[in-house]
Each structure stands twice: as C-alpha cells, then as structure tokens.
Short mmCIF file of C-alpha atoms in Angstrom, two decimals:
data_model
loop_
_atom_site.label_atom_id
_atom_site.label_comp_id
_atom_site.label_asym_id
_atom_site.label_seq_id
_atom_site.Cartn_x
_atom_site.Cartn_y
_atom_site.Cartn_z
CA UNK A 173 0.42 67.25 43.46
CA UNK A 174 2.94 70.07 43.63
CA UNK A 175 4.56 70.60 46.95
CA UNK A 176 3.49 67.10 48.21
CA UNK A 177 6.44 64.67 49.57
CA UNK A 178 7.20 61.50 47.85
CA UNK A 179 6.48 59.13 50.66
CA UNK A 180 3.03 60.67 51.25
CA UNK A 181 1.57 59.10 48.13
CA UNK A 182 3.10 55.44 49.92
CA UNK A 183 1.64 56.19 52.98
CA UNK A 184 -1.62 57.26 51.83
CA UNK A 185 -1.22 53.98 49.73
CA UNK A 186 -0.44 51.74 52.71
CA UNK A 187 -3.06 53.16 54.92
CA UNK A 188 -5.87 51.56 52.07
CA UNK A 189 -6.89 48.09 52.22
CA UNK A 190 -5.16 46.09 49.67
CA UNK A 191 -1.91 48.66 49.40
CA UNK A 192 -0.07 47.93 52.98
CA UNK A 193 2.37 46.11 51.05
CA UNK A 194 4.02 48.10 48.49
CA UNK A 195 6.99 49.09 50.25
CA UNK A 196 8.41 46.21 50.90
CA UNK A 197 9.38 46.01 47.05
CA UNK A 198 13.15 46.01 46.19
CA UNK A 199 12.38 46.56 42.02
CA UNK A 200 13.59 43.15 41.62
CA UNK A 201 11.35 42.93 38.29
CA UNK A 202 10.13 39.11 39.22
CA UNK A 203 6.48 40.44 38.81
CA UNK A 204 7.15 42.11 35.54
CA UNK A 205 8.97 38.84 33.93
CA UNK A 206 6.02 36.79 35.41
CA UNK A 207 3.32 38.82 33.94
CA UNK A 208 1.56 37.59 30.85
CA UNK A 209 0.25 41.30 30.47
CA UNK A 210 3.77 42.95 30.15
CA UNK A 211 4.77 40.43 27.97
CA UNK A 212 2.04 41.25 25.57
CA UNK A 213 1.78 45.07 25.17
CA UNK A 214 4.43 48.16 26.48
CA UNK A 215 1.17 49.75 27.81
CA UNK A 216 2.03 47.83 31.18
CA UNK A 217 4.54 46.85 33.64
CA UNK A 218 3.80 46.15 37.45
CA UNK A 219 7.38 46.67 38.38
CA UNK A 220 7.62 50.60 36.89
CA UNK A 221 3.39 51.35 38.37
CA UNK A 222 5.11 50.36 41.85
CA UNK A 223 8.67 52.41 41.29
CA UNK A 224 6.52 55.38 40.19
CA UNK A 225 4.34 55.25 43.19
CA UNK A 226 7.23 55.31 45.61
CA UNK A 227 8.82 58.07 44.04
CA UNK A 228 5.17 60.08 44.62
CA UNK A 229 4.84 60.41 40.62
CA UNK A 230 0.41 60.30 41.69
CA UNK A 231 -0.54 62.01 38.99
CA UNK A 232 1.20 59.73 37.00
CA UNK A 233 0.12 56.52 38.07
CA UNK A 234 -3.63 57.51 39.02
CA UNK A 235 -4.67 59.14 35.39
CA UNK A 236 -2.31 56.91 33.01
CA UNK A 237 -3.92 53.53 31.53
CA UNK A 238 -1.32 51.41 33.58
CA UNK A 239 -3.05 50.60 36.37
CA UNK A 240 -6.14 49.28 34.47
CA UNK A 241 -4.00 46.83 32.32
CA UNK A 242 -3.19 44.27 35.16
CA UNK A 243 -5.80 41.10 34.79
CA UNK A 244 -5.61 39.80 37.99
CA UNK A 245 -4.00 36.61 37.51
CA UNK A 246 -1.67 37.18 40.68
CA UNK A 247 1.14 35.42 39.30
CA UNK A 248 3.31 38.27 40.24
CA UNK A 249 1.60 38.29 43.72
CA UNK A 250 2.71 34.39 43.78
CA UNK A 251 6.29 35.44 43.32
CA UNK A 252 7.23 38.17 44.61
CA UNK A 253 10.31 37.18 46.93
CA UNK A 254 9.15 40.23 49.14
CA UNK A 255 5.84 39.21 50.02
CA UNK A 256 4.33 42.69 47.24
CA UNK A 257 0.74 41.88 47.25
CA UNK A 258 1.06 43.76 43.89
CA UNK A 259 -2.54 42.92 42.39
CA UNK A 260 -3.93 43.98 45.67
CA UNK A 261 -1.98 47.48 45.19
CA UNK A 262 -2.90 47.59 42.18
CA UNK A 263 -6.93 47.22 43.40
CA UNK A 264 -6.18 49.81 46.04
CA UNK A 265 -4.78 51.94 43.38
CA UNK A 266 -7.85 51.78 41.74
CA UNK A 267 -9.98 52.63 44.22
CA UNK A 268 -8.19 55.67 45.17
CA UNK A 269 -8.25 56.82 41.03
CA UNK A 270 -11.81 56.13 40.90
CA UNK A 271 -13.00 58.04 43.94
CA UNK A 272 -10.54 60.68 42.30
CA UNK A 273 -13.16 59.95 39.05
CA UNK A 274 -11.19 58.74 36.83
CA UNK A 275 -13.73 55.62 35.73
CA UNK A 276 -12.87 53.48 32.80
CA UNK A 277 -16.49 53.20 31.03
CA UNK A 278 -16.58 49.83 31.43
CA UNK A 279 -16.77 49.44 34.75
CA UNK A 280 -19.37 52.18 35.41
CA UNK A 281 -21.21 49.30 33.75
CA UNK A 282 -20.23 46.79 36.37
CA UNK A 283 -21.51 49.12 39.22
CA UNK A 284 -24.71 49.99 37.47
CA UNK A 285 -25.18 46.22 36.97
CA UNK A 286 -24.40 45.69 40.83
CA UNK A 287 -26.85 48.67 41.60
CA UNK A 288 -30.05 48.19 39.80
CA UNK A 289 -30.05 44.58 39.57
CA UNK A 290 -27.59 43.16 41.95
CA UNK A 291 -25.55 41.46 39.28
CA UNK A 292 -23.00 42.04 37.05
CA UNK A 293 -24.85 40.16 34.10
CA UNK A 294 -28.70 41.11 33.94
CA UNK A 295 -30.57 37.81 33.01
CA UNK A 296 -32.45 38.11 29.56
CA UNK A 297 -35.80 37.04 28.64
CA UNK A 298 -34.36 34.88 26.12
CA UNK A 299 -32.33 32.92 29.05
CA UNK A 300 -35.22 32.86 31.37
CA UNK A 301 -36.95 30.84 28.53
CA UNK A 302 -34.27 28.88 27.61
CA UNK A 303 -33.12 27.89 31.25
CA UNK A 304 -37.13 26.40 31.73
CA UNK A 305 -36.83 24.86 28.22
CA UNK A 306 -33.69 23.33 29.56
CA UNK A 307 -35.68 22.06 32.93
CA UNK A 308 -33.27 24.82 35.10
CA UNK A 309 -34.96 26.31 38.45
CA UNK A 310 -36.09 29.60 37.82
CA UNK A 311 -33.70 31.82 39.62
CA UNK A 312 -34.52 33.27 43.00
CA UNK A 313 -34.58 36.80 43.45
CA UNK A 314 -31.12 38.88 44.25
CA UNK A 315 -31.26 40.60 47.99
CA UNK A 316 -31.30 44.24 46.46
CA UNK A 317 -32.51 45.60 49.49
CA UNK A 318 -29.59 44.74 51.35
CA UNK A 319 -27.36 45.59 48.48
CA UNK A 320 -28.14 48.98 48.18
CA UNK A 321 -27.77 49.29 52.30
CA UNK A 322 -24.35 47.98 52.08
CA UNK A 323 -23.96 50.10 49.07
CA UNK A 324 -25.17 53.02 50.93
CA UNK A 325 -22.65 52.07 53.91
CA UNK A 326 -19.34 51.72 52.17
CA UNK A 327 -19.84 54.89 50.03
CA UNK A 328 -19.94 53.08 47.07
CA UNK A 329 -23.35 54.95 45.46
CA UNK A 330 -21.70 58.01 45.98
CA UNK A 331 -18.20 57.14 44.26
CA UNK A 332 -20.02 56.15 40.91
CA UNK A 333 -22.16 58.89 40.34
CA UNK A 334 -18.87 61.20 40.36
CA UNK A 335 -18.41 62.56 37.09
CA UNK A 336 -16.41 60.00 34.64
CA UNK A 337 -13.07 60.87 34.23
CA UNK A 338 -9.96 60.68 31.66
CA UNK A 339 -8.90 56.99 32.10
CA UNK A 340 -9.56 55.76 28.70
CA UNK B 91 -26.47 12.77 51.27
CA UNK B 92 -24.32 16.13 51.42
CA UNK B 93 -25.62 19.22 51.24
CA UNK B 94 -24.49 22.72 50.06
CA UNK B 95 -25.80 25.99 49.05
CA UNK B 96 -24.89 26.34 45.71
CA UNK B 97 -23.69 29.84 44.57
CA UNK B 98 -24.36 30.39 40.92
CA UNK B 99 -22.61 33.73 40.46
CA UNK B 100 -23.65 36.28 37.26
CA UNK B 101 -22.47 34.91 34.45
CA UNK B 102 -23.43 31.29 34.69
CA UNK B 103 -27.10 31.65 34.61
CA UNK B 104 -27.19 34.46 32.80
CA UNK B 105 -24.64 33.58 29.78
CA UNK B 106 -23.80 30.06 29.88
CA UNK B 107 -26.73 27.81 31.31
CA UNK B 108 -25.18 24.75 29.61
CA UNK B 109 -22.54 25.19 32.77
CA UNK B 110 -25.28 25.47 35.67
CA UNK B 111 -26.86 21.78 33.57
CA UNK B 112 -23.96 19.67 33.00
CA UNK B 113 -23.15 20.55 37.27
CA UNK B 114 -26.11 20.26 38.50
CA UNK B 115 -26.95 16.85 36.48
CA UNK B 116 -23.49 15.53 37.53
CA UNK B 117 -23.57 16.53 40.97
CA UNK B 118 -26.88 15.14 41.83
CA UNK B 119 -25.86 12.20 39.98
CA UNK B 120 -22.94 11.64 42.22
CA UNK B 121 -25.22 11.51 45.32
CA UNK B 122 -24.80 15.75 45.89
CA UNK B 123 -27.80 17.83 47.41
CA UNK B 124 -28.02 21.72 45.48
CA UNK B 125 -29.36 24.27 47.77
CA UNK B 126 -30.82 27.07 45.82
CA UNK B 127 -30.42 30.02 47.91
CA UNK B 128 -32.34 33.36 47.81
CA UNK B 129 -31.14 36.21 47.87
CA UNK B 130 -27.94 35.75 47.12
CA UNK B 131 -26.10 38.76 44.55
CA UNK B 132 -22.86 38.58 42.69
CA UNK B 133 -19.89 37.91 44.38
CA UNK B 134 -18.14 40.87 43.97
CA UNK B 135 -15.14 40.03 41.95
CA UNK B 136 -12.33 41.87 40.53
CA UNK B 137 -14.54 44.27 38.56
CA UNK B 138 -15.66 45.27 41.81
CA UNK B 139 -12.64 44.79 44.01
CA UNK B 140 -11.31 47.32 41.31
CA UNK B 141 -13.80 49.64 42.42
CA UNK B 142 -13.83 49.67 46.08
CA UNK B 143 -12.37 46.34 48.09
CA UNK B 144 -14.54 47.10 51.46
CA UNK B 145 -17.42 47.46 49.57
CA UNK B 146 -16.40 44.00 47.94
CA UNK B 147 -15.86 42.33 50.89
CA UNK B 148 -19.17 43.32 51.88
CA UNK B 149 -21.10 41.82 49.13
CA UNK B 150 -19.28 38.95 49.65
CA UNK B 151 -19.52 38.63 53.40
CA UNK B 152 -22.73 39.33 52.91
CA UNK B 153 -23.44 36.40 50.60
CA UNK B 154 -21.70 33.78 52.74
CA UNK B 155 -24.32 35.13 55.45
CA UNK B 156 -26.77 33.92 53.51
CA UNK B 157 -25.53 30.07 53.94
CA UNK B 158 -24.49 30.47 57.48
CA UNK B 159 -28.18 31.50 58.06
CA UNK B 160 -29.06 28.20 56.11
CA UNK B 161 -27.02 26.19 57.87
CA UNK B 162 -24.77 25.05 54.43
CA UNK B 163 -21.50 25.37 53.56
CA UNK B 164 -21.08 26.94 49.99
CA UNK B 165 -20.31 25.17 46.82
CA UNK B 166 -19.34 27.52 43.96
CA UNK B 167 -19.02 26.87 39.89
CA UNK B 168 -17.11 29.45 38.62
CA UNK B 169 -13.78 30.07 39.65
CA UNK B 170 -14.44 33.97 40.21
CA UNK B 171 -16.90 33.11 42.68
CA UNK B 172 -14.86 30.59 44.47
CA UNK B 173 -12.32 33.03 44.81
CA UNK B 174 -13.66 36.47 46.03
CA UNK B 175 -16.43 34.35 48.02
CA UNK B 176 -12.85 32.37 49.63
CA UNK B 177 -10.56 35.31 50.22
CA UNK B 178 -13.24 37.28 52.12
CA UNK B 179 -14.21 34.11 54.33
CA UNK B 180 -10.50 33.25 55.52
CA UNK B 181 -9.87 37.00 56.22
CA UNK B 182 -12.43 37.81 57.78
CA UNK B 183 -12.28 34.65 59.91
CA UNK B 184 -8.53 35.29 60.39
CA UNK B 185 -8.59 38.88 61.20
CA UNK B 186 -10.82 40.23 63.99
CA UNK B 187 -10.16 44.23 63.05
CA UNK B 188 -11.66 43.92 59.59
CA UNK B 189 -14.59 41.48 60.42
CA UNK B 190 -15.40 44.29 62.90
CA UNK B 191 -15.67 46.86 60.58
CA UNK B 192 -16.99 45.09 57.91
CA UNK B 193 -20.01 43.57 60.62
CA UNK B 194 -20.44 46.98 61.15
CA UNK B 195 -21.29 47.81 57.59
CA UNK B 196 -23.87 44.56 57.19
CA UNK B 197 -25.54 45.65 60.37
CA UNK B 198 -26.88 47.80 58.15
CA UNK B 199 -28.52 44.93 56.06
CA UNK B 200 -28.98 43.31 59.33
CA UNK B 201 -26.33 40.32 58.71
CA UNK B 202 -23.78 39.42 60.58
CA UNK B 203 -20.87 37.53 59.21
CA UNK B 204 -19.85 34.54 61.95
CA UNK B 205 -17.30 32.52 60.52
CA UNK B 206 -19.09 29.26 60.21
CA UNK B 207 -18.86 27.90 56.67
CA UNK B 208 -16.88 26.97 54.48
CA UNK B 209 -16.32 27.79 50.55
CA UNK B 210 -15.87 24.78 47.93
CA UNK B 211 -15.12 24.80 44.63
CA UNK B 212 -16.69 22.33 42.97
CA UNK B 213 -13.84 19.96 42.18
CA UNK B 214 -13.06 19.98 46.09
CA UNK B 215 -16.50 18.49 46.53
CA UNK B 216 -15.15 15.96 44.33
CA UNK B 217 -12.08 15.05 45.88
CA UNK B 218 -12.70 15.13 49.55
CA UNK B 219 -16.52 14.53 49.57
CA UNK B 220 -16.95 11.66 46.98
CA UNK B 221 -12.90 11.21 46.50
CA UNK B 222 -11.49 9.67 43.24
CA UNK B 223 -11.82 6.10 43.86
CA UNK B 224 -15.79 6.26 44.21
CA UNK B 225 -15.61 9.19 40.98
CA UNK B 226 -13.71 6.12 39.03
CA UNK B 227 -16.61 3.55 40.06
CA UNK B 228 -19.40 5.58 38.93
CA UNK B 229 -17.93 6.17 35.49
CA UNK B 230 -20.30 4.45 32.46
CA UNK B 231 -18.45 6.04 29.61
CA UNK B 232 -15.10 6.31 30.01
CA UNK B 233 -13.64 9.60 27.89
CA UNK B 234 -11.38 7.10 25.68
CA UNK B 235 -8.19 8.59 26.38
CA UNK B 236 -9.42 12.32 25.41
CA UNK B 237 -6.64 14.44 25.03
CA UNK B 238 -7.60 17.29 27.06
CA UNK B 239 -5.78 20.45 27.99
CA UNK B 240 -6.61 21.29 31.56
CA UNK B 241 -6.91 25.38 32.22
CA UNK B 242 -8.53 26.05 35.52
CA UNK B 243 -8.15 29.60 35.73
CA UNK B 244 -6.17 31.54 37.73
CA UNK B 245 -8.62 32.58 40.47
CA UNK B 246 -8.64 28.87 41.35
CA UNK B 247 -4.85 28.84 42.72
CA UNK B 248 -3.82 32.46 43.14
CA UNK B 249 -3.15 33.49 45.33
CA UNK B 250 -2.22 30.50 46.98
CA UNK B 251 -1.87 32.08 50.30
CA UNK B 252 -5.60 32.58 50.89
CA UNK B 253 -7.00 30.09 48.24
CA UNK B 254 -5.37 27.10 49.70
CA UNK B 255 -6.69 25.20 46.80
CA UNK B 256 -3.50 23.12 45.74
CA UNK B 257 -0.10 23.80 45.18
CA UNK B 258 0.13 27.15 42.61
CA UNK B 259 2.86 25.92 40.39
CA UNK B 260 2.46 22.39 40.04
CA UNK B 261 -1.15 21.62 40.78
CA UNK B 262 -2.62 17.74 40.15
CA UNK B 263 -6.16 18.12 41.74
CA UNK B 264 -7.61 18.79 38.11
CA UNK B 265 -5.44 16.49 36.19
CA UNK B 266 -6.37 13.81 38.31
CA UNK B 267 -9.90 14.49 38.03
CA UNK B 268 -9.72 14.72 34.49
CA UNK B 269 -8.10 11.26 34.54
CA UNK B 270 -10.05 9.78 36.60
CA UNK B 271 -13.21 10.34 33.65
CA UNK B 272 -10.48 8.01 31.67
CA UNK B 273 -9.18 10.96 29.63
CA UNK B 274 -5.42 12.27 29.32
CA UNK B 275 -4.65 15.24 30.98
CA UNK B 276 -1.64 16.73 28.42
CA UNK B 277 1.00 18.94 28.74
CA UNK B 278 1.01 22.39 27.18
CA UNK B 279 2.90 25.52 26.67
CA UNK B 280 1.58 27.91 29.99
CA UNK B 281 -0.42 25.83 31.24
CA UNK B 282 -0.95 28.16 34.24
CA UNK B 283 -0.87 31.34 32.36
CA UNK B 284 -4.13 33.74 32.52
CA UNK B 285 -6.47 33.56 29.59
CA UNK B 286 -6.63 37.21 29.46
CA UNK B 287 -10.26 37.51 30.32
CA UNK B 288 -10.33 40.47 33.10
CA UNK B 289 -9.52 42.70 30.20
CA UNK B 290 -12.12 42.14 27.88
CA UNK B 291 -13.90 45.68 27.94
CA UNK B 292 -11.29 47.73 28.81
CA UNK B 293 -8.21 46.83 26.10
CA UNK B 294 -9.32 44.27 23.91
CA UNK B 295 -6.75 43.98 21.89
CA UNK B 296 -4.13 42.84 24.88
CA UNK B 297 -7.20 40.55 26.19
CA UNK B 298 -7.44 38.44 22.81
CA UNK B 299 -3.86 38.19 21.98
CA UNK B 300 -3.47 36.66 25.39
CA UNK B 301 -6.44 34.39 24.63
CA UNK B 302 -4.87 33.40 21.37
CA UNK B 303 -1.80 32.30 23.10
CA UNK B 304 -3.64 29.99 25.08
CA UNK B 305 -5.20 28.29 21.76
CA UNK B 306 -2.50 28.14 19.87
CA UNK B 307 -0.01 26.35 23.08
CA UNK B 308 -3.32 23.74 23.44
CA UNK B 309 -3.29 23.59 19.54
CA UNK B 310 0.70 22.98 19.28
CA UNK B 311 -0.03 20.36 21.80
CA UNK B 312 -2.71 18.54 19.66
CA UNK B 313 -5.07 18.92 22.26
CA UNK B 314 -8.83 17.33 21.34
CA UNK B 315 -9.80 20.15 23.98
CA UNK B 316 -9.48 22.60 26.46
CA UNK B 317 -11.60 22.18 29.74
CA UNK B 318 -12.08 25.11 31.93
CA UNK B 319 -13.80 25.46 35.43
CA UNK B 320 -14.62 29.19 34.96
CA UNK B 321 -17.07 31.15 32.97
CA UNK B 322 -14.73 33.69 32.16
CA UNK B 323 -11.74 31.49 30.74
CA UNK B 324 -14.57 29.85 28.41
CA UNK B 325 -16.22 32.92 27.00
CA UNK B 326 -12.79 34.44 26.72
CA UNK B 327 -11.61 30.82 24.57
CA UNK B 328 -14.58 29.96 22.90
CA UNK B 329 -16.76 33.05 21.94
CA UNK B 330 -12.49 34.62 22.08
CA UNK B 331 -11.54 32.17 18.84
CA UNK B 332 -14.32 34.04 16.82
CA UNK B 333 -12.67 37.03 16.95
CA UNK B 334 -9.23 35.76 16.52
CA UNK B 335 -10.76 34.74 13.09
CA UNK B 336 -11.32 37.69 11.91
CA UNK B 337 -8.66 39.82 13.95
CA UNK B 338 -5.68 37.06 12.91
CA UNK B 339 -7.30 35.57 10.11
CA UNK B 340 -6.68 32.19 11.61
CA UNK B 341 -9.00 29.03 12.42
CA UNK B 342 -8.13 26.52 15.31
CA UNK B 343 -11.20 25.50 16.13
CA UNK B 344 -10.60 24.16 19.77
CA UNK B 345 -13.59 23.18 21.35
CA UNK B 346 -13.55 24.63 24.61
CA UNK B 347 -15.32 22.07 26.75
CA UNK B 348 -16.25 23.09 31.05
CA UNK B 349 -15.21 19.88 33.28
CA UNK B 350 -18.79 19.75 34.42
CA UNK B 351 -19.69 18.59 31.09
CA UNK B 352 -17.17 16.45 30.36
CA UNK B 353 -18.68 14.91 33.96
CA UNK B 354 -21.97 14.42 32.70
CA UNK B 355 -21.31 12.75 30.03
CA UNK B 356 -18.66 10.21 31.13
CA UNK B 357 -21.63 9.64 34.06
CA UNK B 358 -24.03 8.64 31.13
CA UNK B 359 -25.82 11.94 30.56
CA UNK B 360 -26.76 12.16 26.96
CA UNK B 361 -25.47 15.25 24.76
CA UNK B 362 -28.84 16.11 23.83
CA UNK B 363 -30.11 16.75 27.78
CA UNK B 364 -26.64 19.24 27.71
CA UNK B 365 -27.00 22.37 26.34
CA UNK B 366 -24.65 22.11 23.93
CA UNK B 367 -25.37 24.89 21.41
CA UNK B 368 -24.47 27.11 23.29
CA UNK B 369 -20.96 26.32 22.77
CA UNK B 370 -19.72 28.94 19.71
CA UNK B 371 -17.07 26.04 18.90
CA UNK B 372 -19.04 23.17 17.89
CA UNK B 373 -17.54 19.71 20.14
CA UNK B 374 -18.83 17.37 17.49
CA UNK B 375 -15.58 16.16 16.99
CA UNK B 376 -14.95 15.37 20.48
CA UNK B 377 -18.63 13.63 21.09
CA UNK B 378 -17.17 11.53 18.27
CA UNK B 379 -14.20 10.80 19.57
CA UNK B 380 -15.76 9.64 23.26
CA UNK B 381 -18.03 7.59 21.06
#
C-alpha cells in the first residue's frame, strides 16, 4: 500500500489473534532449517514471510503463494528461541488475505463443507451403508443451527462469499 | 466403568470407518463407555483456523459445550480433533478476555463455554485410565515382535505448550503403547517430521514428496508398518503411496496400519469384524506375520 509505514502492517498483524508474536523474531532462520516444507520446494520459507512482513512488503506477503505453503506441523513454533508463534502468524496472515479475498479454491470448499453441512467431509450414501453393514451407530445429526449462528456472529458467512481472489 | 463423549471428527466416519471400528471395539473391550453425542460439527481445524481463528475457536468451544452439557469429558480419535478441540479448551480456560468474547459469540447459539472438561486423546485414555500394566494383561495375541514405525502426527505434540501431550522431541507415550501390544517400536529417519498432509489440495506436488519421505525413512528402516493415530497422516501414507506409483514410478508397499487396529486385534478381535478393505495398501503381510 503506497504511502503506508512499515510497522503498520506489524501492528495491524499483532493486533489479530494468532499474530501478537511476530516481532519478537531476530531472523535467526531456526524455523526455516526446521521446516520440512522449505526443505522440499523454494516456493516457501517461514523465516523470509516473517522478514517481509516487518519490512511492510503486504502486498507481497498477502497475494504471493507463501503463506499457503506452511502445513502446520509447528515444528518451527517448537523452536523458535524467541517464543515466534510462527504457524499462528502465519493463520493470522491468512485470515487477513482472505477477508482481503484472496481464497485458495480449496478452501472455499472447506467453508462450504462447514456451511451447508457442518463438516468438512459430507458423509456418502455409500458410507452410510457401509458403516450399518459394518454394525457402526448411525451418526447423529450435526448442530447446523447453531453453526450458522456462530457463523453469522464471527463474520465468517460474509468473508466467503467475497469474490475469490488471485492466490493460486 | 469410564465414560466419555466421544468426538468422531469429519473424516473418520465419513472416509475411514475401519478407524471409528477397530476404536470403538477396542475401547469397549478394555472396559471404556462411548458417548455418542448429538450435535456435535467438525472441529474446526487448520483448514478453518486458516480461514478465520475466532470463528474456529467458536466451533470448537462450541463443541466442547456440548460434553460439558452432558456431563463427559471428551475423548477424541484423530489427532486434528484432539488438537484444535485442546488448544481452544486450555485457552479459553486460561484466558478470561478471550472466553469473554468468544461466550459472547455462542450466546448467540445459546452455549456457554464453562471450563469443565477435559480433552483426551485416545492413547491418554490408555495410559492414565487403564495404564500399561492392565493394557499388558488383557493382551490375547501378542503382535510377535512387529516391527512397527510409530508416526503420531504432529497435531498430537505441537505445540507442546498448549498440547501438553508428552515431551515434543523425544516422546515414549506411543512407543510404549505400541510395546506394550508385544510389538517393536523402531527407529526411523524423522520420525517426528510432518507427513505433509495439510497440503494436499492446495500444492500437491510439495504434499506427496513429503509423504514419500516418510515411506521411504520407514522403508530404509525395514519397517513391517507404519501406525498412525490420525486420519490425515493415513490417507496422506496409504491412499499417498498410490500416487507416488505413478508420480515416482516406485512401489514400497508399506501397509499403513492406525494403532486402534493394531489394538483390536492383539485384544482378539478377528480381521474379518475390521474393516480392512478399506486400507488401499493391503496388510496381508502383516496379519501373517502376527499369525
């Protein structure tokens, strides 16, 4: 954003749940040599998503593919000598590029899942019959009522139906 | 007789219901009482935590509602569950700001999170509740020195800090309960290291070759078998060596084998009440082996 202040991007990051953390890092690189991720493709490095964030580089960070690369193993989390909750700043980095639209596909699939049938994986007909051939409980019903109030209260509804965006 | 409400998650009943058998024969076995609970939704994992983390915390708040109101502490299968379903209940229990303002969005759904139950895994049932000595004793057919290559996932020990499931670089609570079914619990290359799974659907490509890693350290360690705990790791291993067949060309063949079944059948359940074709990598060769 032209004009904007480098440290505004880390405060606005700070002030979201999961971020509060990020500038406490010291670019040591322990989460990058941790990370089974950066060890398998150049598309990703935790240590360079966090350096670019403190330098304000927003658009950078928010519409690249980096930030969508970590798999949440926390192992960097686990060492960071500084205490980075890096795969939570990495979430909250996500949820700020996402209410910005820019949706990987995939997981407008996860929040249509969560929103019409209050899972991420719809059961089939097929499993229904092969859980009773099996002798399983058929399942009880999801609470979708109160789903889509909490869905309603967060925002979340809202978020999603923004128009997909450049991600992938 | 203990009690819990037992949280099934997504994926287990809906994709791998030979998982959700092999547990619930084992546990009940072992003297366990599953509560099925209604209403309950998915857990809100990192899929969702990727989307919006108060929202997340709000499914999952609003799921270990659901227990409090029945009066049961929570046992959970798969390791995603155990871990989104965990992290929410210590914070919120541990900080009064954001249980506020997360009570203030279930209100809405007219739940109120208290901070009155507890979270298992599965595996902690087994320690603490029936403990390995009692586990040993109710063993009919001892796994015959299985080699078996432990993975538990990573949402099982990280992070540590809010987990508190065992120690995050050397952990022993699933080695011993692998041992204790009279199988060996080997080392291997990364034994701690992610299967990759989270990034199925969004880059492939860095998901399998992460998954393949995994094989091939359990393969270089002439593993019989790699037992996992979550639905994820085992979808990601088994359904995962498919494609590395025809994306690498290569054929390990690993069976990929969840601890509740290996359970079951040292506890005398027969192979043919598990559902075992559901596996993608047939475990012929380890049924054979266990005798």
């Amino acid at each position: 954003m032209a004009g904007e202040k480098p440290l505004d991007f880390a405060r606005e990051i700070t002030n979201r749940l999961g971020g509060e953390t990020i500038t406490r890092c010291y670019q040591c690189g322990t989460c990058a040599s941790t990370c089974p991720v950066a060890r398998t493709t150049e598309r990703y490095n935790p240590r360079q998503i966090i350096r670019l964030a403190l330098l304000g580089q927003r658009d950078e960070v928010l519409k690249g593919d980096s930030i969508w690369l970590c798999a949440s193993c926390y192992n960097c989390q686990e060492r960071c000598p500084q205490k980075v909750e890096i795969a939570d700043v990495i979430y909250a980095l996500r949820n700020i590029a996402i209410r910005e639209g820019n949706i990987p596909a995939i997981y407008t699939e996860f929040a249509a899942g969560l929103m019409s049938e209050g899972r991420l994986a719809p059961i089939s007909k097929f499993l229904e019959k092969k859980r009773a051939d099996y002798g399983l409980p058929p399942l009880k019903p999801t609470g979708m009522e109160a789903v889509k109030k909490i869905l309603a209260a967060t925002g979340f509804d809202k978020v999603m139906f923004k128009k997909e965006g450049a991600s992938q | 007789m203990t009690s819990y409400a037992l949280f099934l998650g997504c994926t287990i009943p809906a994709r791998q219901p030979h998982y959700e058998l092999a547990a619930r024969k084992a546990l009940t076995k072992l003297g366990i009482e599953l509560v099925d609970i209604e209403g309950a939704t998915c857990c809100a994992p990192p899929p969702l935590q990727s989307i919006d983390l108060e929202t997340s915390l709000a499914i999952a708040a609003y799921n270990i509602c659901l227990a409090e109101e029945a009066d049961l502490n929570i046992l959970t299968l798969c390791t995603g569950c155990f871990e989104s379903l965990t992290i929410a209940n210590h914070l919120l229990k541990e900080k009064p700001e954001l249980r506020e303002k997360i009570n203030r969005i279930l209100s809405n759904a007219g739940k109120e999170f208290r901070g009155t139950k507890e979270v298992r895994h599965y595996l902690q049932v087994l320690m603490n509740d029936i403990g390995v000595d009692r586990l040993k004793q109710s063993i009919v057919k001892p796994l015959n020195n299985l080699k078996v290559a432990a993975f538990s996932g990573c949402h099982l020990l990280r992070p540590s800090e809010l987990l508190r499931f065992d120690d995050p670089e050397r952990p022993r609570i699933f080695d011993t309960l692998i041992e204790a079914l009279g199988a060996k619990s080997i080392p291997y290359k990364n034994k701690l290291r992610c299967c990759g799974g989270l990034l199925r659907g969004y880059a492939d490509d860095v998901a399998l070759a992460i998954a393949r890693d995994k094989i091939v350290n359990a393969y270089n360690a002439r593993a019989d078998c790699i037992s996992t705990l979550c639905p994820f790791c085992f979808l990601t291993l088994d359904l995962g060596q498919m494609l590395i067949k025809t994306t690498y060309k290569e054929e390990y063949n690993m069976p990929i084998i969840h601890y509740a079944e290996l359970l079951s059948l040292s506890l005398g359940v027969e192979p043919k009440e598990l559902a075992l074709d559901f596996h993608k990598i047939k475990i012929d060769k380890v049924l054979e082996k266990i005798g």
